[in-house]
Short mmCIF file of C-alpha atoms in Angstrom, two decimals:
data_model
loop_
_atom_site.label_atom_id
_atom_site.label_comp_id
_atom_site.label_asym_id
_atom_site.label_seq_id
_atom_site.Cartn_x
_atom_site.Cartn_y
_atom_site.Cartn_z
CA UNK A 1 11.10 6.58 -34.63
CA UNK A 2 9.62 3.10 -34.26
CA UNK A 3 8.41 1.70 -30.95
CA UNK A 4 11.52 -0.48 -30.76
CA UNK A 5 13.80 2.49 -31.38
CA UNK A 6 11.97 4.55 -28.78
CA UNK A 7 12.27 1.74 -26.24
CA UNK A 8 15.98 1.40 -27.03
CA UNK A 9 16.45 5.13 -26.54
CA UNK A 10 14.88 4.93 -23.06
CA UNK A 11 16.99 1.92 -22.11
CA UNK A 12 20.12 3.84 -23.12
CA UNK A 13 19.12 6.87 -21.09
CA UNK A 14 18.64 4.75 -18.02
CA UNK A 15 21.74 2.61 -18.57
CA UNK A 16 23.87 5.71 -18.06
CA UNK A 17 22.59 5.85 -14.51
CA UNK A 18 24.17 3.08 -12.48
CA UNK A 19 22.80 4.04 -9.08
CA UNK A 20 19.16 3.26 -8.24
CA UNK A 21 18.83 6.69 -6.68
CA UNK A 22 19.74 8.37 -9.96
CA UNK A 23 17.27 6.20 -11.87
CA UNK A 24 14.46 7.02 -9.46
CA UNK A 25 15.53 10.63 -9.49
CA UNK A 26 15.03 10.62 -13.27
CA UNK A 27 11.64 8.91 -12.89
CA UNK A 28 10.55 11.54 -10.39
CA UNK A 29 11.70 14.24 -12.82
CA UNK A 30 9.77 12.62 -15.68
CA UNK A 31 6.74 12.35 -13.41
CA UNK A 32 6.95 15.98 -12.40
CA UNK A 33 7.29 17.02 -16.06
CA UNK A 34 4.10 15.21 -17.07
CA UNK A 35 1.75 18.12 -16.63
CA UNK A 36 -0.42 18.10 -19.74
CA UNK A 37 -3.37 16.20 -18.30
CA UNK A 38 -6.51 18.21 -18.92
CA UNK A 39 -8.70 18.50 -15.84
CA UNK A 40 -11.91 17.93 -17.81
CA UNK A 41 -10.78 14.32 -18.30
CA UNK A 42 -10.22 13.65 -14.59
CA UNK A 43 -13.45 11.68 -14.33
CA UNK A 44 -14.34 8.41 -12.67
CA UNK A 45 -14.75 6.98 -16.14
CA UNK A 46 -11.05 7.61 -16.84
CA UNK A 47 -9.88 6.53 -13.40
CA UNK A 48 -7.92 3.33 -12.91
CA UNK A 49 -7.88 2.70 -9.21
CA UNK A 50 -5.08 0.59 -7.82
CA UNK A 51 -4.95 -0.33 -4.16
CA UNK A 52 -1.86 1.86 -3.73
CA UNK A 53 -2.19 4.66 -6.24
CA UNK A 54 -4.53 6.07 -8.86
CA UNK A 55 -4.04 6.54 -12.58
CA UNK A 56 -6.21 8.60 -14.92
CA UNK A 57 -6.01 7.73 -18.61
CA UNK A 58 -7.65 9.43 -21.59
CA UNK A 59 -7.19 8.44 -25.23
CA UNK A 60 -8.21 9.84 -28.60
CA UNK A 61 -7.69 9.06 -32.26
CA UNK A 62 -6.52 11.36 -35.04
CA UNK A 63 -5.81 10.29 -38.63
CA UNK A 64 -5.65 6.65 -37.64
CA UNK A 65 -3.17 7.21 -34.81
CA UNK A 66 -3.89 6.93 -31.08
CA UNK A 67 -2.88 9.55 -28.51
CA UNK A 68 -2.86 9.32 -24.72
CA UNK A 69 -3.05 11.71 -21.82
CA UNK A 70 -2.49 10.36 -18.31
CA UNK A 71 -1.84 11.30 -14.71
CA UNK A 72 -1.22 9.63 -11.36
CA UNK A 73 -1.25 10.74 -7.74
CA UNK A 74 2.08 8.94 -7.12
CA UNK A 75 5.10 10.50 -8.82
CA UNK A 76 7.02 7.27 -9.46
CA UNK A 77 3.96 5.79 -11.11
CA UNK A 78 3.57 9.01 -13.07
CA UNK A 79 7.19 8.75 -14.23
CA UNK A 80 6.55 5.28 -15.62
CA UNK A 81 3.29 6.51 -17.14
CA UNK A 82 5.29 9.25 -18.90
CA UNK A 83 7.64 6.63 -20.36
CA UNK A 84 4.74 4.49 -21.58
CA UNK A 85 3.14 7.47 -23.26
CA UNK A 86 6.45 8.41 -24.87
CA UNK A 87 6.61 4.93 -26.40
CA UNK A 88 2.96 4.48 -27.37
CA UNK A 89 1.79 7.96 -28.33
CA UNK A 90 0.92 8.60 -31.98
CA UNK A 91 0.99 4.93 -32.97
CA UNK A 92 -1.43 2.85 -34.97
CA UNK A 93 -3.69 0.48 -33.03
CA UNK A 94 -1.71 -2.53 -34.27
CA UNK A 95 1.58 -1.04 -33.13
CA UNK A 96 0.14 -0.47 -29.66
CA UNK A 97 -1.37 -3.95 -29.50
CA UNK A 98 1.95 -5.55 -30.48
CA UNK A 99 4.35 -3.29 -28.53
CA UNK A 100 6.65 -5.49 -26.46
CA UNK A 101 7.23 -2.87 -23.73
CA UNK A 102 10.35 -4.78 -22.78
CA UNK A 103 12.08 -1.55 -21.77
CA UNK A 104 10.32 -1.55 -18.40
CA UNK A 105 12.13 -4.75 -17.51
CA UNK A 106 15.38 -3.60 -19.12
CA UNK A 107 15.59 -0.47 -16.96
CA UNK A 108 14.90 -2.40 -13.78
CA UNK A 109 11.33 -1.28 -13.19
CA UNK A 110 9.65 -4.61 -13.86
CA UNK A 111 8.56 -4.87 -10.23
CA UNK A 112 6.21 -1.94 -10.81
CA UNK A 113 4.36 -3.89 -13.45
CA UNK A 114 3.66 -6.78 -11.14
CA UNK A 115 -0.08 -7.10 -10.47
CA UNK A 116 0.69 -7.39 -6.76
CA UNK A 117 2.01 -3.83 -6.64
CA UNK A 118 -1.55 -2.73 -7.34
CA UNK A 119 -0.43 0.71 -8.39
CA UNK A 120 -2.74 0.82 -11.43
CA UNK A 121 0.05 0.44 -14.01
CA UNK A 122 -0.82 -3.06 -15.17
CA UNK A 123 -4.45 -2.05 -15.52
CA UNK A 124 -3.33 1.09 -17.32
CA UNK A 125 -1.36 -0.80 -19.99
CA UNK A 126 -4.30 -3.14 -20.42
CA UNK A 127 -6.55 -0.10 -20.82
CA UNK A 128 -4.19 1.44 -23.41
CA UNK A 129 -4.38 -1.75 -25.45
CA UNK A 130 -8.16 -1.83 -25.01
CA UNK A 131 -8.37 1.67 -26.45
CA UNK A 132 -6.19 0.53 -29.36
CA UNK A 133 -8.43 -2.44 -29.98
CA UNK A 134 -11.56 -0.31 -29.79
CA UNK A 135 -10.20 2.23 -32.28
CA UNK A 136 -8.96 -0.55 -34.54
CA UNK A 137 -12.48 -1.96 -34.68
CA UNK A 138 -13.91 1.49 -35.27
CA UNK A 139 -11.39 2.35 -38.01
CA UNK A 140 -12.00 -0.97 -39.80
CA UNK A 141 -15.66 -0.12 -40.31
CA UNK B 1 16.66 -4.52 31.18
CA UNK B 2 16.80 -8.26 30.74
CA UNK B 3 16.05 -8.37 27.05
CA UNK B 4 18.90 -9.97 25.09
CA UNK B 5 18.09 -8.38 21.76
CA UNK B 6 21.14 -9.71 19.89
CA UNK B 7 20.33 -13.27 20.93
CA UNK B 8 16.67 -12.75 20.13
CA UNK B 9 17.44 -11.53 16.64
CA UNK B 10 19.38 -14.74 15.98
CA UNK B 11 16.14 -16.65 16.51
CA UNK B 12 14.80 -15.00 13.35
CA UNK B 13 17.03 -16.06 10.43
CA UNK B 14 15.19 -13.84 7.94
CA UNK B 15 16.40 -10.72 9.76
CA UNK B 16 19.95 -11.31 8.55
CA UNK B 17 19.09 -11.45 4.86
CA UNK B 18 19.80 -8.49 2.61
CA UNK B 19 17.06 -6.79 0.61
CA UNK B 20 18.00 -4.81 -2.50
CA UNK B 21 21.62 -5.05 -1.40
CA UNK B 22 20.96 -3.56 2.03
CA UNK B 23 20.42 -5.16 5.42
CA UNK B 24 16.71 -5.80 5.87
CA UNK B 25 14.90 -3.42 8.20
CA UNK B 26 11.52 -5.02 8.76
CA UNK B 27 8.90 -2.57 9.95
CA UNK B 28 5.82 -4.31 8.56
CA UNK B 29 5.09 -6.33 11.67
CA UNK B 30 1.53 -5.05 11.77
CA UNK B 31 0.86 -7.02 8.59
CA UNK B 32 2.76 -10.12 9.58
CA UNK B 33 5.53 -10.80 12.08
CA UNK B 34 8.56 -12.92 11.30
CA UNK B 35 8.78 -16.43 12.64
CA UNK B 36 11.45 -17.66 15.05
CA UNK B 37 13.31 -20.93 14.56
CA UNK B 38 11.56 -22.38 17.59
CA UNK B 39 8.19 -22.14 15.85
CA UNK B 40 9.39 -23.52 12.52
CA UNK B 41 11.22 -26.34 14.26
CA UNK B 42 8.12 -27.29 16.25
CA UNK B 43 6.22 -27.64 12.98
CA UNK B 44 9.10 -29.54 11.40
CA UNK B 45 8.92 -32.02 14.25
CA UNK B 46 5.26 -32.64 13.58
CA UNK B 47 5.97 -33.46 9.94
CA UNK B 48 9.12 -35.45 10.56
CA UNK B 49 8.23 -37.28 13.74
CA UNK B 50 4.52 -37.72 14.40
CA UNK B 51 2.41 -36.33 11.57
CA UNK B 52 -1.05 -37.84 11.69
CA UNK B 53 -4.61 -36.62 11.72
CA UNK B 54 -5.95 -35.71 15.13
CA UNK B 55 -8.89 -37.00 17.15
CA UNK B 56 -9.29 -39.92 14.79
CA UNK B 57 -7.14 -42.93 15.05
CA UNK B 58 -6.26 -45.14 17.96
CA UNK B 59 -2.73 -45.44 16.66
CA UNK B 60 0.31 -43.96 18.33
CA UNK B 61 1.03 -41.16 15.88
CA UNK B 62 -2.54 -39.93 15.92
CA UNK B 63 -2.44 -39.83 19.70
CA UNK B 64 0.84 -37.88 19.69
CA UNK B 65 -0.56 -35.44 17.17
CA UNK B 66 -3.79 -35.00 19.13
CA UNK B 67 -1.85 -34.45 22.34
CA UNK B 68 0.31 -31.78 20.72
CA UNK B 69 -2.75 -30.07 19.26
CA UNK B 70 -4.60 -30.05 22.57
CA UNK B 71 -1.44 -28.99 24.42
CA UNK B 72 -1.34 -25.93 22.15
CA UNK B 73 -4.94 -25.16 23.08
CA UNK B 74 -3.97 -25.31 26.72
CA UNK B 75 -0.99 -23.00 26.09
CA UNK B 76 -3.25 -20.46 24.42
CA UNK B 77 -5.78 -20.76 27.26
CA UNK B 78 -3.07 -20.05 29.80
CA UNK B 79 -1.59 -17.25 27.65
CA UNK B 80 -4.82 -15.22 27.66
CA UNK B 81 -5.98 -16.44 31.07
CA UNK B 82 -9.16 -18.08 29.87
CA UNK B 83 -10.94 -20.26 32.43
CA UNK B 84 -11.32 -23.37 30.28
CA UNK B 85 -9.54 -24.72 27.23
CA UNK B 86 -12.88 -25.41 25.50
CA UNK B 87 -13.24 -21.64 25.24
CA UNK B 88 -10.35 -21.62 22.77
CA UNK B 89 -11.48 -22.29 19.21
CA UNK B 90 -8.89 -22.52 16.50
CA UNK B 91 -9.61 -20.68 13.27
CA UNK B 92 -7.63 -19.68 10.19
CA UNK B 93 -7.13 -16.21 11.60
CA UNK B 94 -8.78 -13.16 13.08
CA UNK B 95 -10.97 -12.66 10.02
CA UNK B 96 -12.38 -16.17 10.17
CA UNK B 97 -12.96 -15.86 13.91
CA UNK B 98 -14.99 -12.67 13.39
CA UNK B 99 -16.96 -14.27 10.56
CA UNK B 100 -17.72 -17.22 12.81
CA UNK B 101 -19.09 -14.96 15.54
CA UNK B 102 -20.99 -12.83 13.02
CA UNK B 103 -22.71 -15.91 11.70
CA UNK B 104 -23.36 -17.87 14.87
CA UNK B 105 -23.93 -15.07 17.37
CA UNK B 106 -26.25 -13.45 14.85
CA UNK B 107 -28.19 -16.67 14.40
CA UNK B 108 -28.54 -17.27 18.14
CA UNK B 109 -29.07 -13.82 19.58
CA UNK B 110 -30.25 -11.36 16.94
CA UNK B 111 -33.56 -10.45 15.39
CA UNK B 112 -34.40 -8.15 12.47
CA UNK B 113 -34.40 -4.59 13.76
CA UNK B 114 -31.59 -5.21 16.24
CA UNK B 115 -28.38 -3.19 16.07
CA UNK B 116 -24.62 -3.72 16.09
CA UNK B 117 -21.89 -1.21 16.83
CA UNK B 118 -18.38 -1.03 15.35
CA UNK B 119 -15.93 1.85 15.53
CA UNK B 120 -14.68 4.05 12.74
CA UNK B 121 -11.13 2.79 13.26
CA UNK B 122 -11.88 -0.86 12.53
CA UNK B 123 -10.01 -3.00 10.03
CA UNK B 124 -12.23 -4.11 7.13
CA UNK B 125 -12.24 -7.56 8.74
CA UNK B 126 -14.14 -6.13 11.68
CA UNK B 127 -16.57 -4.21 9.48
CA UNK B 128 -17.53 -6.32 6.49
CA UNK B 129 -18.63 -9.51 8.34
CA UNK B 130 -21.02 -7.32 10.36
CA UNK B 131 -22.23 -5.53 7.23
CA UNK B 132 -22.99 -8.90 5.66
CA UNK B 133 -24.81 -10.00 8.81
CA UNK B 134 -26.73 -6.72 8.95
CA UNK B 135 -27.83 -7.15 5.34
CA UNK B 136 -28.80 -10.77 5.88
CA UNK B 137 -30.80 -10.11 9.05
CA UNK B 138 -31.96 -6.53 8.50
CA UNK B 139 -29.95 -5.14 11.37
CA UNK B 140 -28.65 -1.64 11.83
CA UNK B 141 -24.86 -1.21 11.86
CA UNK B 142 -23.94 1.83 13.95
CA UNK B 143 -20.54 3.49 14.00
CA UNK B 144 -18.64 4.88 16.98
CA UNK B 145 -16.66 7.89 15.68
CA UNK B 146 -12.95 8.59 16.06
CA UNK B 147 -11.67 11.94 17.35
CA UNK B 148 -9.03 14.02 15.56
CA UNK B 149 -6.31 12.76 17.89
CA UNK B 150 -7.07 9.15 16.99
CA UNK B 151 -8.94 8.24 20.15
CA UNK B 152 -12.44 6.80 20.17
CA UNK B 153 -15.21 9.29 20.84
CA UNK B 154 -16.26 7.46 23.99
CA UNK B 155 -18.72 10.19 24.93
CA UNK B 156 -20.78 9.04 21.95
CA UNK B 157 -20.79 5.41 23.03
CA UNK B 158 -23.58 5.28 25.67
CA UNK B 159 -26.17 6.60 23.20
CA UNK B 160 -25.16 3.94 20.67
CA UNK B 161 -25.67 1.18 23.21
CA UNK B 162 -29.44 1.39 23.23
CA UNK B 163 -31.99 -1.35 23.91
CA UNK B 164 -31.81 -2.60 20.31
CA UNK B 165 -28.03 -3.06 20.38
CA UNK B 166 -26.82 -6.62 20.90
CA UNK B 167 -23.10 -6.49 20.16
CA UNK B 168 -20.18 -4.08 20.07
CA UNK B 169 -17.19 -5.15 17.96
CA UNK B 170 -14.09 -3.11 18.59
CA UNK B 171 -10.36 -3.26 18.12
CA UNK B 172 -7.99 -3.46 21.07
CA UNK B 173 -5.20 -1.58 19.26
CA UNK B 174 -5.77 0.30 15.99
CA UNK B 175 -3.79 -1.13 13.07
CA UNK B 176 -3.46 2.37 11.58
CA UNK B 177 -3.27 4.80 14.50
CA UNK B 178 -1.68 2.65 17.18
CA UNK B 179 -4.38 3.81 19.59
CA UNK B 180 -4.69 1.50 22.59
CA UNK B 181 -8.40 1.50 23.35
CA UNK B 182 -9.59 1.31 26.98
CA UNK B 183 -11.27 -1.99 26.27
CA UNK B 184 -11.84 -2.94 29.89
CA UNK B 185 -13.86 0.22 30.53
CA UNK B 186 -15.67 -0.20 27.23
CA UNK B 187 -16.67 -3.77 28.13
CA UNK B 188 -17.93 -2.64 31.55
CA UNK B 189 -20.01 0.12 29.97
CA UNK B 190 -21.43 -2.20 27.30
CA UNK B 191 -22.29 -4.86 29.85
CA UNK B 192 -24.09 -2.31 32.00
CA UNK B 193 -26.35 -1.80 28.98
CA UNK B 194 -26.72 -5.51 28.27
CA UNK B 195 -24.53 -5.39 25.16
CA UNK B 196 -21.98 -8.13 24.41
CA UNK B 197 -18.47 -7.21 23.26
CA UNK B 198 -16.09 -8.74 20.73
CA UNK B 199 -12.52 -7.46 20.87
CA UNK B 200 -10.30 -7.67 17.79
CA UNK B 201 -6.93 -8.37 19.35
CA UNK B 202 -4.96 -8.89 16.13
CA UNK B 203 -2.69 -5.91 16.84
CA UNK B 204 -2.56 -6.36 20.61
CA UNK B 205 -1.96 -9.98 21.50
CA UNK B 206 1.81 -9.88 20.93
CA UNK B 207 2.43 -6.42 22.37
CA UNK B 208 0.75 -6.57 25.74
CA UNK B 209 -0.46 -9.09 28.29
CA UNK B 210 -4.03 -9.95 27.38
CA UNK B 211 -6.17 -11.27 30.23
CA UNK B 212 -9.65 -12.14 28.98
CA UNK B 213 -10.86 -12.82 32.51
CA UNK B 214 -9.86 -9.36 33.68
CA UNK B 215 -11.25 -7.74 30.52
CA UNK B 216 -14.49 -9.70 30.98
CA UNK B 217 -15.00 -9.50 27.20
CA UNK B 218 -17.43 -11.92 25.56
CA UNK B 219 -15.21 -12.69 22.58
CA UNK B 220 -11.53 -12.03 21.92
CA UNK B 221 -10.01 -12.87 18.54
CA UNK B 222 -6.47 -12.84 17.16
CA UNK B 223 -4.16 -14.29 14.49
CA UNK B 224 -1.14 -16.55 14.80
CA UNK B 225 0.98 -14.88 12.15
CA UNK B 226 1.07 -11.51 13.88
CA UNK B 227 2.30 -13.08 17.12
CA UNK B 228 5.34 -14.78 15.58
CA UNK B 229 3.37 -17.92 14.81
CA UNK B 230 2.49 -19.49 11.46
CA UNK B 231 0.06 -18.11 8.90
CA UNK B 232 -3.36 -19.70 8.65
CA UNK B 233 -3.87 -19.98 12.38
CA UNK B 234 -6.05 -17.90 14.64
CA UNK B 235 -8.04 -18.02 17.81
CA UNK B 236 -11.55 -17.27 18.92
CA UNK B 237 -12.02 -17.03 22.67
CA UNK B 238 -15.60 -16.89 23.85
CA UNK B 239 -17.63 -17.14 26.99
CA UNK B 240 -18.96 -20.66 27.47
CA UNK B 241 -22.63 -19.77 27.79
CA UNK B 242 -22.52 -17.83 24.52
CA UNK B 243 -20.53 -20.44 22.61
CA UNK B 244 -22.86 -23.16 23.89
CA UNK B 245 -25.91 -21.27 22.67
CA UNK B 246 -24.45 -20.48 19.26
CA UNK B 247 -25.13 -22.89 16.38
CA UNK B 248 -22.25 -24.36 14.38
CA UNK B 249 -20.98 -22.27 11.47
CA UNK B 250 -19.36 -24.73 9.11
CA UNK B 251 -20.35 -28.36 8.87
CA UNK B 252 -18.11 -31.34 8.32
CA UNK B 253 -15.99 -33.82 10.14
CA UNK B 254 -14.89 -33.27 13.73
CA UNK B 255 -17.82 -31.01 14.60
CA UNK B 256 -20.47 -33.73 14.68
CA UNK B 257 -21.65 -36.19 17.29
CA UNK B 258 -23.98 -38.24 15.11
CA UNK B 259 -24.87 -37.88 11.48
CA UNK B 260 -28.13 -39.30 10.15
CA UNK B 261 -30.01 -38.18 7.08
CA UNK B 262 -32.89 -37.51 9.43
CA UNK B 263 -30.66 -34.95 11.19
CA UNK B 264 -27.28 -34.62 12.86
CA UNK B 265 -26.22 -33.75 16.36
CA UNK B 266 -23.18 -31.69 17.10
CA UNK B 267 -20.06 -32.21 19.07
CA UNK B 268 -19.35 -30.28 22.25
CA UNK B 269 -17.12 -27.23 22.59
CA UNK B 270 -14.67 -26.43 21.16
CA UNK B 271 -15.03 -29.07 18.41
CA UNK B 272 -18.50 -27.87 17.43
CA UNK B 273 -16.77 -24.90 15.77
CA UNK B 274 -13.81 -26.74 14.28
CA UNK B 275 -15.23 -28.48 11.22
CA UNK B 276 -12.91 -30.54 9.08
CA UNK B 277 -9.28 -31.35 9.73
CA UNK B 278 -7.85 -28.32 11.47
CA UNK B 279 -4.39 -26.96 10.68
CA UNK B 280 -2.99 -29.06 13.49
CA UNK B 281 0.60 -28.50 12.35
CA UNK B 282 0.07 -24.75 12.35
CA UNK B 283 -1.63 -24.91 15.72
CA UNK B 284 1.40 -26.71 17.19
CA UNK B 285 3.47 -23.84 15.73
CA UNK B 286 1.12 -21.36 17.35
CA UNK B 287 1.65 -23.14 20.66
CA UNK B 288 5.41 -22.79 20.14
CA UNK B 289 4.94 -19.07 19.47
CA UNK B 290 3.09 -18.77 22.78
CA UNK B 291 5.99 -20.57 24.49
CA UNK B 292 8.42 -18.19 22.81
CA UNK B 293 6.54 -15.11 24.01
CA UNK B 294 6.09 -16.54 27.50
CA UNK B 295 9.78 -17.28 27.80
CA UNK B 296 10.70 -13.74 26.86
CA UNK B 297 7.91 -12.49 29.09
CA UNK B 298 5.10 -10.25 27.91
CA UNK B 299 6.01 -7.60 30.49
CA UNK B 300 9.61 -7.55 29.24
CA UNK B 301 8.49 -7.41 25.60
CA UNK B 302 6.10 -4.56 26.37
CA UNK B 303 8.79 -2.62 28.24
CA UNK B 304 11.33 -3.08 25.44
CA UNK B 305 8.82 -2.07 22.77
CA UNK B 306 7.67 0.92 24.78
CA UNK B 307 11.19 2.28 24.88
CA UNK B 308 11.69 1.56 21.17
CA UNK B 309 8.41 3.29 20.35
CA UNK B 310 9.33 6.37 22.38
CA UNK B 311 12.64 6.51 20.52
CA UNK B 312 10.90 6.17 17.15
CA UNK B 313 8.47 8.98 18.00
CA UNK B 314 11.33 11.26 19.02
CA UNK B 315 13.49 10.36 16.01
CA UNK B 316 10.78 10.65 13.36
CA UNK B 317 9.16 13.74 14.87
CA UNK B 318 12.63 15.24 14.80
CA UNK B 319 12.63 15.05 11.01
CA UNK B 320 10.15 17.90 11.06
CA UNK B 321 8.29 17.28 7.82
CA UNK B 322 6.15 14.27 8.66
CA UNK B 323 2.45 14.55 9.37
CA UNK B 324 1.49 11.94 11.98
CA UNK B 325 -1.89 10.27 12.22
CA UNK B 326 -2.89 9.08 15.65
CA UNK B 327 -1.81 10.97 18.74
CA UNK B 328 -3.82 9.16 21.36
CA UNK B 329 -2.63 9.46 24.93
CA UNK B 330 -2.39 5.68 25.01
CA UNK B 331 -0.73 4.41 21.87
CA UNK B 332 2.11 2.24 20.74
CA UNK B 333 3.57 -0.40 18.44
CA UNK B 334 3.28 1.58 15.21
CA UNK B 335 3.57 5.00 13.63
CA UNK B 336 1.43 6.15 10.74
CA UNK B 337 2.57 9.22 8.86
CA UNK B 338 2.83 11.07 5.57
CA UNK B 339 5.88 12.97 4.43
CA UNK B 340 4.46 16.34 3.41
CA UNK B 341 3.74 16.42 -0.32
CA UNK B 342 4.98 12.91 -1.05
CA UNK B 343 2.63 10.05 -1.88
CA UNK B 344 2.80 7.01 0.43
CA UNK B 345 3.42 4.74 -2.57
CA UNK B 346 6.48 6.78 -3.58
CA UNK B 347 7.78 6.79 -0.03
CA UNK B 348 7.32 3.05 0.39
CA UNK B 349 8.87 2.28 -2.98
CA UNK B 350 12.00 4.31 -2.24
CA UNK B 351 12.35 2.93 1.30
CA UNK B 352 12.12 -0.57 -0.15
CA UNK B 353 15.08 0.26 -2.39
CA UNK B 354 16.97 0.91 0.84
CA UNK B 355 15.96 -2.44 2.31
CA UNK B 356 13.33 -0.93 4.60
CA UNK B 357 9.95 -2.68 4.60
CA UNK B 358 7.00 -0.50 5.59
CA UNK B 359 3.35 -0.72 4.72
CA UNK B 360 1.73 1.94 2.57
CA UNK B 361 -1.85 2.50 1.55
CA UNK B 362 -5.16 2.41 3.35
CA UNK B 363 -4.25 -0.52 5.63
CA UNK B 364 -7.63 -2.16 5.02
CA UNK B 365 -9.26 0.69 6.92
CA UNK B 366 -10.81 2.85 4.21
CA UNK B 367 -13.49 4.39 6.48
CA UNK B 368 -10.69 5.66 8.72
CA UNK B 369 -8.80 7.09 5.73
CA UNK B 370 -12.00 8.86 4.68
CA UNK B 371 -12.34 10.15 8.25
CA UNK B 372 -8.95 11.86 7.95
CA UNK B 373 -9.42 12.73 4.26
CA UNK B 374 -6.24 10.99 3.08
CA UNK B 375 -5.61 8.24 0.49
CA UNK B 376 -3.37 6.33 2.84
CA UNK B 377 -0.37 6.56 5.10
CA UNK B 378 3.08 5.12 5.50
CA UNK B 379 3.07 2.77 8.48
CA UNK B 380 6.10 1.59 10.39
CA UNK B 381 4.99 -1.14 12.78
CA UNK B 382 7.38 -2.56 15.31
CA UNK B 383 8.12 -6.02 16.63
CA UNK B 384 10.05 -7.39 19.55
CA UNK B 385 13.22 -7.84 17.46
CA UNK B 386 13.42 -4.30 16.11
CA UNK B 387 16.17 -1.98 17.32
CA UNK B 388 16.92 1.70 17.70
CA UNK B 389 19.53 1.49 14.96
CA UNK B 390 16.80 0.24 12.62
CA UNK B 391 14.74 3.27 13.59
CA UNK B 392 17.79 5.38 12.69
CA UNK B 393 17.93 3.63 9.30
CA UNK B 394 14.28 4.53 8.72
CA UNK B 395 14.89 8.15 9.68
CA UNK B 396 17.87 8.34 7.34
CA UNK B 397 15.86 6.62 4.63
CA UNK B 398 13.11 9.22 4.97
CA UNK B 399 15.71 11.97 4.67
CA UNK B 400 16.91 10.40 1.43
CA UNK B 401 13.35 10.24 0.12
CA UNK B 402 13.04 13.93 0.87
CA UNK B 403 16.31 14.62 -1.00
CA UNK B 404 15.07 12.73 -4.05
CA UNK B 405 12.01 14.93 -4.15
CA UNK B 406 13.88 18.16 -3.51
#
């Protein structure tokens, strides 16, 4: 499934939920289900500190594809983190660098990606792309 | 009680707007209060009818503008019962007022090796300017601890006020815990040890009658935007002998008497501390905010808010699953809490969806968060236009948050 297809899939899942409470309910569920973060990676080096909430992000490369592992202390943030990982996991660096991530807006969560929310999400996406760029440079050698 | 809440709410047009499809419930007054028509209209009149720079021209508009600006100073003087209007210095806000004192009091009265005291419950604005001063002048910054119930550990204060200590900077009402500090007693104690006192009144000035003469404090600072006035305005009150002895902070127009390249002489109080064109339009708005509060009556406002606060405590405690921070015997104006097991960001985000504005996070008081070992709280802070039915909306909103997490 391409990034675009994955994004479309998420938009469809959310479009079935008309009420904001149902959408946030789903986000909370997604956040609660994101449990695979390995404690050894919960270091200050992997910490993205927002004013409001914290995000931990770890990335690795295997066979030219990038994988992410992330966590947050706020569940709604964690739910959005889970969606971002679902879209960007197992992609090539170029795919990650060019991913539109328009689904966040399409499912009505754009406000959470505003820098003023300072929940760590904007910095997290930037960091994901930085990892992609770093691995791209490394793989090109 | 003579407090026409329905009429009062009409003075604040923003209160009738919807947010996320719901009626706005504004409980973030501790960050900024909404502005009544009377204040906005006063500023409109400046722009539309007599806008002109102050203290400059001999022309009619400049005189009108200057009169309005100085009339606002007089209103503020009367509002806090200062002896003279030259003790009222206009600043951009509480933060700037504290920075001014940190700079100029430090320069006039402190030597390397001296000490300053702040409390553990201070807003960053009443910590960092003193840290900067302490670094610059090699001073010691000492901290008065906070007890588990959110009160100051006053038993620890006398020892902190030793012969090296020059100034105690302390908040009147905590912006996180709602604790109302016994500032009058604190000032008396500090003075008995020869220590000057600055009171951060940002969270107090609009909730209670502040009388700087009765408090006998050396400095009292507050912001316009938290007292229903415009943003970018604030006040430093100081004792004349201290202000006279303190050197200017910023240089520029207005604050000078004579400028020569061989050296300049400075204007008298309060102009010595008001460099450059002040926000005279905002200051006129601030004067209108003072009028607004005076007309309602500070005693009436305090009585209304006290009842609202008691209702909020009862209603939110009744929910059963909130952990409250700050249980001082004397407290008011805000409630800080955490729903058990739910992050403040999540709580605030979901309440916002219901049109309820609260503050979440560390409230610019990280040392206090560290003291209680929490990342932040949810804070509902009340204003004179809030109602019991809004408190009900918050309680119901919190129940919904709980349901979403169930």
